[in-house]
């Protein structure tokens, strides 16, 4: 079991990350929260402080994570403020407008930057630190969308797929160092990112439910988890449809 | 998404748009169809939280605490947070809500906008007596921070203001200290209304919380029989019982109401005969304050047609006669709910221009929706309420005539000056037309 007493969260203003933070605070954790939108981040830190006891430390700072030059400072600040880091959650992401990306190469690059390269940059720095400390857990929210490219969403899918593959390699490398690398693959989650979708169906899940799964996976040092679990079955089928047939489908 | 409903699932209206708020300080998009109306958690029984025109602003995403002063028991939080979420934070730290309605699923914004009351009205007034300040967003972009001593006129319009003065973004209110999560509850049976008045008078002078449940189908000598529960927060003690909350839910919408004459008589009779505790005993706060919350979606037992709640208040002078007349009328029709709730309000006058609570006696019952038959019964009840100079609770209403609203809430015209020109509800259009 990994203990999660001191946790660093990137993309702390995400709805999934916020619910995860609340549950971690309820378990007694101290947190360092990094987010891009100042008002949102301050509201969340205020809320977490009200929920925390006086023994818990809650703070954070504002940063756009596509600015990779800042990454080392952010990690140092968290390490310093928390007095060490037991776990990290990387949650930030954007859902690209697929059609717009198809018409604009620079937009495509931006989306890959936000969803993949910024994450890989953080992971590279964190990996070296965790390899040295010989313990801890790093979890990243990837997506079921990274399991297979689909016409409707393949820029996002490709970026998440890159993250998933990078994490596989990193997991392999850090297994020897007693560090757990957790890939989180949520299905459809009812958050601001998916505000434009019609959320009537049974496949939609509330972020607090995903948050519970994330914490459990981090504590148990899981490798890859689908959240909720049934997405494992759905993706198994989707991954195994022969390309010859898949390319004619409109998914 | 299905259109949001109110708790009694009546009326069914779909707004032009539904918009979820997630950030208290974010701008509300200008392109949203007007009028606007905040929707908290839909625990009102009627149309104060509904609009067919314009946009419903769902506030549940505004669920953050802003500050909690644990020394002095002062909490500031966003308006979409539920009372349950607040209790989960404050009870383990020795604090409790100063006033609570019979459901902890209300949001704070809803509690303010209906200026809700609880079983301690005779000692503590309404929820808004404990509000220190709140922030109101108006559709012209202005933001008003108001309280009993700051922009008082806005405060008096907004508390009990049925969501019409704008969007409440956060609320700060005072808490009361407790020793533990338990209540000390004494229950007594009364055989008729006369016994109720005597017993109620005695108990109210000694206990902060009192409420009575009446078997509204008992007739003749037994008319008005029921149970009265008096309670207080339990004193500090070394050993406390264990408490584990069990939750059930009504999984389906039955095609017709499961509440009918036969089931009602049986249940009311059983409830009346349940063992009582005249010497008192410990009850956890959750089953004491929120007996219905343990059965999720219980409102579905009334079937797809939904149901009505009828809640009135009768001024003290007329209370005894009018209460008897109301029960007589309901009993004669064999209508009425599993348990009518009877409670006397204290003299503390409410702060809101449209607040419902006022000195007198309040009676509340649920009725399955049987169409015209039910509406005709309400007209008979209205006549009694009107005659006695009483009023109906807007938060529990889907049908009162405009005239009864206007006589029960004489400040309504003065209030209407504070209504945001871009906010409205089905209720407001109905009672002002
Ligand atoms: C089982 C049960 C027991 C109850 N017992 C009691 C009781 O004992 N005493 C009592 O007084 N009531 C009682 N009620 C009624 C309930 O407490 C009130 O109707 C309460 O207002 C519901 O809160 P809500 O958040 O669901 O608001 P909604 O029903 O969604 O909305 C109520 C009103 O508040 C407005 N509103 C909500 N949020 C905001 C906001 N942020 N800004 C501006 N306006 C807003 C809406 O526009 C609407 O006019 C009970 C209800 C149930 C279901
Ligand atoms: N919702 C789903 O159905 C779903 C499914 C699978 C995976 N996911 C993944 O889950 C994670 C969390 O998303 P969510 O559903 O919780 O949605 P969300 O609430 O919209 O969160 C996304 C967050 O990422 C932040 N972000 C984006 N770019 C950033 C940057 N450059 N720097 C810093 N922060 C940045 C956003 O910050 P701002 O507030 O400043 O915009 C936002 O808070 C994402 O990685 C998403 O891809 C979501």
PDB file of N, CA and C in Angstrom, chain B residues 7-42:
ATOM      1  N   UNK B   7     -39.738  18.561  -6.307  1.00  0.00           N
ATOM      2  CA  UNK B   7     -39.815  17.317  -5.536  1.00  0.00           C
ATOM      3  C   UNK B   7     -41.153  16.582  -5.695  1.00  0.00           C
ATOM      4  N   UNK B   8     -42.225  17.336  -5.896  1.00  0.00           N
ATOM      5  CA  UNK B   8     -43.533  16.696  -6.041  1.00  0.00           C
ATOM      6  C   UNK B   8     -43.794  16.301  -7.502  1.00  0.00           C
ATOM      7  N   UNK B   9     -42.824  16.517  -8.366  1.00  0.00           N
ATOM      8  CA  UNK B   9     -42.869  16.131  -9.783  1.00  0.00           C
ATOM      9  C   UNK B   9     -44.059  16.756 -10.516  1.00  0.00           C
ATOM     10  N   UNK B  10     -44.329  17.978 -10.162  1.00  0.00           N
ATOM     11  CA  UNK B  10     -45.498  18.675 -10.679  1.00  0.00           C
ATOM     12  C   UNK B  10     -45.266  20.168 -10.546  1.00  0.00           C
ATOM     13  N   UNK B  11     -45.469  21.009 -11.522  1.00  0.00           N
ATOM     14  CA  UNK B  11     -45.808  20.706 -12.916  1.00  0.00           C
ATOM     15  C   UNK B  11     -44.567  20.218 -13.683  1.00  0.00           C
ATOM     16  N   UNK B  12     -44.800  19.617 -14.843  1.00  0.00           N
ATOM     17  CA  UNK B  12     -43.682  19.215 -15.703  1.00  0.00           C
ATOM     18  C   UNK B  12     -43.512  20.252 -16.789  1.00  0.00           C
ATOM     19  N   UNK B  13     -42.468  21.053 -16.660  1.00  0.00           N
ATOM     20  CA  UNK B  13     -42.211  22.069 -17.675  1.00  0.00           C
ATOM     21  C   UNK B  13     -40.744  22.006 -18.097  1.00  0.00           C
ATOM     22  N   UNK B  14     -40.487  22.204 -19.381  1.00  0.00           N
ATOM     23  CA  UNK B  14     -39.097  22.200 -19.868  1.00  0.00           C
ATOM     24  C   UNK B  14     -38.680  23.620 -20.192  1.00  0.00           C
ATOM     25  N   UNK B  15     -37.591  24.080 -19.587  1.00  0.00           N
ATOM     26  CA  UNK B  15     -37.105  25.418 -19.913  1.00  0.00           C
ATOM     27  C   UNK B  15     -36.479  25.414 -21.319  1.00  0.00           C
ATOM     28  N   UNK B  16     -36.234  26.611 -21.859  1.00  0.00           N
ATOM     29  CA  UNK B  16     -35.570  26.689 -23.165  1.00  0.00           C
ATOM     30  C   UNK B  16     -34.135  26.178 -23.071  1.00  0.00           C
ATOM     31  N   UNK B  17     -33.512  26.397 -21.933  1.00  0.00           N
ATOM     32  CA  UNK B  17     -32.124  25.955 -21.770  1.00  0.00           C
ATOM     33  C   UNK B  17     -31.844  25.669 -20.309  1.00  0.00           C
ATOM     34  N   UNK B  18     -30.823  24.857 -20.098  1.00  0.00           N
ATOM     35  CA  UNK B  18     -30.366  24.547 -18.750  1.00  0.00           C
ATOM     36  C   UNK B  18     -28.869  24.829 -18.736  1.00  0.00           C
ATOM     37  N   UNK B  19     -28.398  25.565 -17.740  1.00  0.00           N
ATOM     38  CA  UNK B  19     -26.975  25.916 -17.711  1.00  0.00           C
ATOM     39  C   UNK B  19     -26.402  25.579 -16.337  1.00  0.00           C
ATOM     40  N   UNK B  20     -25.310  24.840 -16.354  1.00  0.00           N
ATOM     41  CA  UNK B  20     -24.709  24.439 -15.078  1.00  0.00           C
ATOM     42  C   UNK B  20     -23.634  25.419 -14.652  1.00  0.00           C
ATOM     43  N   UNK B  21     -23.786  25.951 -13.469  1.00  0.00           N
ATOM     44  CA  UNK B  21     -22.753  26.833 -12.923  1.00  0.00           C
ATOM     45  C   UNK B  21     -21.700  25.965 -12.258  1.00  0.00           C
ATOM     46  N   UNK B  22     -20.422  26.326 -12.460  1.00  0.00           N
ATOM     47  CA  UNK B  22     -19.376  25.553 -11.788  1.00  0.00           C
ATOM     48  C   UNK B  22     -18.419  26.451 -11.015  1.00  0.00           C
ATOM     49  N   UNK B  23     -18.509  27.745 -11.257  1.00  0.00           N
ATOM     50  CA  UNK B  23     -17.563  28.661 -10.624  1.00  0.00           C
ATOM     51  C   UNK B  23     -18.304  29.869 -10.134  1.00  0.00           C
ATOM     52  N   UNK B  24     -18.138  30.213  -8.859  1.00  0.00           N
ATOM     53  CA  UNK B  24     -18.988  31.284  -8.333  1.00  0.00           C
ATOM     54  C   UNK B  24     -18.682  32.629  -8.961  1.00  0.00           C
ATOM     55  N   UNK B  25     -17.420  32.841  -9.360  1.00  0.00           N
ATOM     56  CA  UNK B  25     -17.085  34.176  -9.853  1.00  0.00           C
ATOM     57  C   UNK B  25     -17.141  34.277 -11.376  1.00  0.00           C
ATOM     58  N   UNK B  26     -17.501  33.187 -12.047  1.00  0.00           N
ATOM     59  CA  UNK B  26     -17.512  33.236 -13.515  1.00  0.00           C
ATOM     60  C   UNK B  26     -18.721  33.999 -14.028  1.00  0.00           C
ATOM     61  N   UNK B  27     -18.549  34.624 -15.184  1.00  0.00           N
ATOM     62  CA  UNK B  27     -19.669  35.336 -15.801  1.00  0.00           C
ATOM     63  C   UNK B  27     -20.707  34.347 -16.301  1.00  0.00           C
ATOM     64  N   UNK B  28     -21.952  34.772 -16.271  1.00  0.00           N
ATOM     65  CA  UNK B  28     -23.022  33.955 -16.846  1.00  0.00           C
ATOM     66  C   UNK B  28     -23.190  34.400 -18.291  1.00  0.00           C
ATOM     67  N   UNK B  29     -23.073  33.460 -19.246  1.00  0.00           N
ATOM     68  CA  UNK B  29     -23.079  33.859 -20.658  1.00  0.00           C
ATOM     69  C   UNK B  29     -24.305  34.693 -21.031  1.00  0.00           C
ATOM     70  N   UNK B  30     -24.048  35.716 -21.826  1.00  0.00           N
ATOM     71  CA  UNK B  30     -25.132  36.621 -22.216  1.00  0.00           C
ATOM     72  C   UNK B  30     -26.100  35.991 -23.194  1.00  0.00           C
ATOM     73  N   UNK B  31     -25.622  34.953 -23.909  1.00  0.00           N
ATOM     74  CA  UNK B  31     -26.472  34.377 -24.952  1.00  0.00           C
ATOM     75  C   UNK B  31     -27.567  33.472 -24.397  1.00  0.00           C
ATOM     76  N   UNK B  32     -27.537  33.187 -23.094  1.00  0.00           N
ATOM     77  CA  UNK B  32     -28.557  32.288 -22.552  1.00  0.00           C
ATOM     78  C   UNK B  32     -29.935  32.929 -22.654  1.00  0.00           C
ATOM     79  N   UNK B  33     -30.939  32.151 -23.059  1.00  0.00           N
ATOM     80  CA  UNK B  33     -32.283  32.714 -23.136  1.00  0.00           C
ATOM     81  C   UNK B  33     -32.741  33.243 -21.782  1.00  0.00           C
ATOM     82  N   UNK B  34     -33.423  34.363 -21.766  1.00  0.00           N
ATOM     83  CA  UNK B  34     -33.957  34.961 -20.544  1.00  0.00           C
ATOM     84  C   UNK B  34     -35.451  34.661 -20.471  1.00  0.00           C
ATOM     85  N   UNK B  35     -36.077  34.709 -19.312  1.00  0.00           N
ATOM     86  CA  UNK B  35     -35.518  34.989 -17.998  1.00  0.00           C
ATOM     87  C   UNK B  35     -34.667  33.839 -17.461  1.00  0.00           C
ATOM     88  N   UNK B  36     -33.922  34.168 -16.397  1.00  0.00           N
ATOM     89  CA  UNK B  36     -33.102  33.179 -15.715  1.00  0.00           C
ATOM     90  C   UNK B  36     -33.793  32.785 -14.401  1.00  0.00           C
ATOM     91  N   UNK B  37     -33.424  31.629 -13.874  1.00  0.00           N
ATOM     92  CA  UNK B  37     -33.886  31.249 -12.536  1.00  0.00           C
ATOM     93  C   UNK B  37     -32.929  30.210 -11.972  1.00  0.00           C
ATOM     94  N   UNK B  38     -32.520  30.425 -10.719  1.00  0.00           N
ATOM     95  CA  UNK B  38     -31.649  29.440 -10.068  1.00  0.00           C
ATOM     96  C   UNK B  38     -32.470  28.209  -9.686  1.00  0.00           C
ATOM     97  N   UNK B  39     -31.849  27.045  -9.865  1.00  0.00           N
ATOM     98  CA  UNK B  39     -32.437  25.773  -9.440  1.00  0.00           C
ATOM     99  C   UNK B  39     -31.399  25.133  -8.526  1.00  0.00           C
ATOM    100  N   UNK B  40     -31.779  24.915  -7.268  1.00  0.00           N
ATOM    101  CA  UNK B  40     -30.824  24.350  -6.316  1.00  0.00           C
ATOM    102  C   UNK B  40     -30.813  22.841  -6.425  1.00  0.00           C
ATOM    103  N   UNK B  41     -31.579  22.190  -5.550  1.00  0.00           N
ATOM    104  CA  UNK B  41     -31.629  20.729  -5.633  1.00  0.00           C
ATOM    105  C   UNK B  41     -33.071  20.248  -5.831  1.00  0.00           C
ATOM    106  N   UNK B  42     -33.946  21.142  -6.215  1.00  0.00           N
ATOM    107  CA  UNK B  42     -35.315  20.745  -6.545  1.00  0.00           C
ATOM    108  C   UNK B  42     -36.078  20.103  -5.397  1.00  0.00           C
TER     109      UNK B  42
END
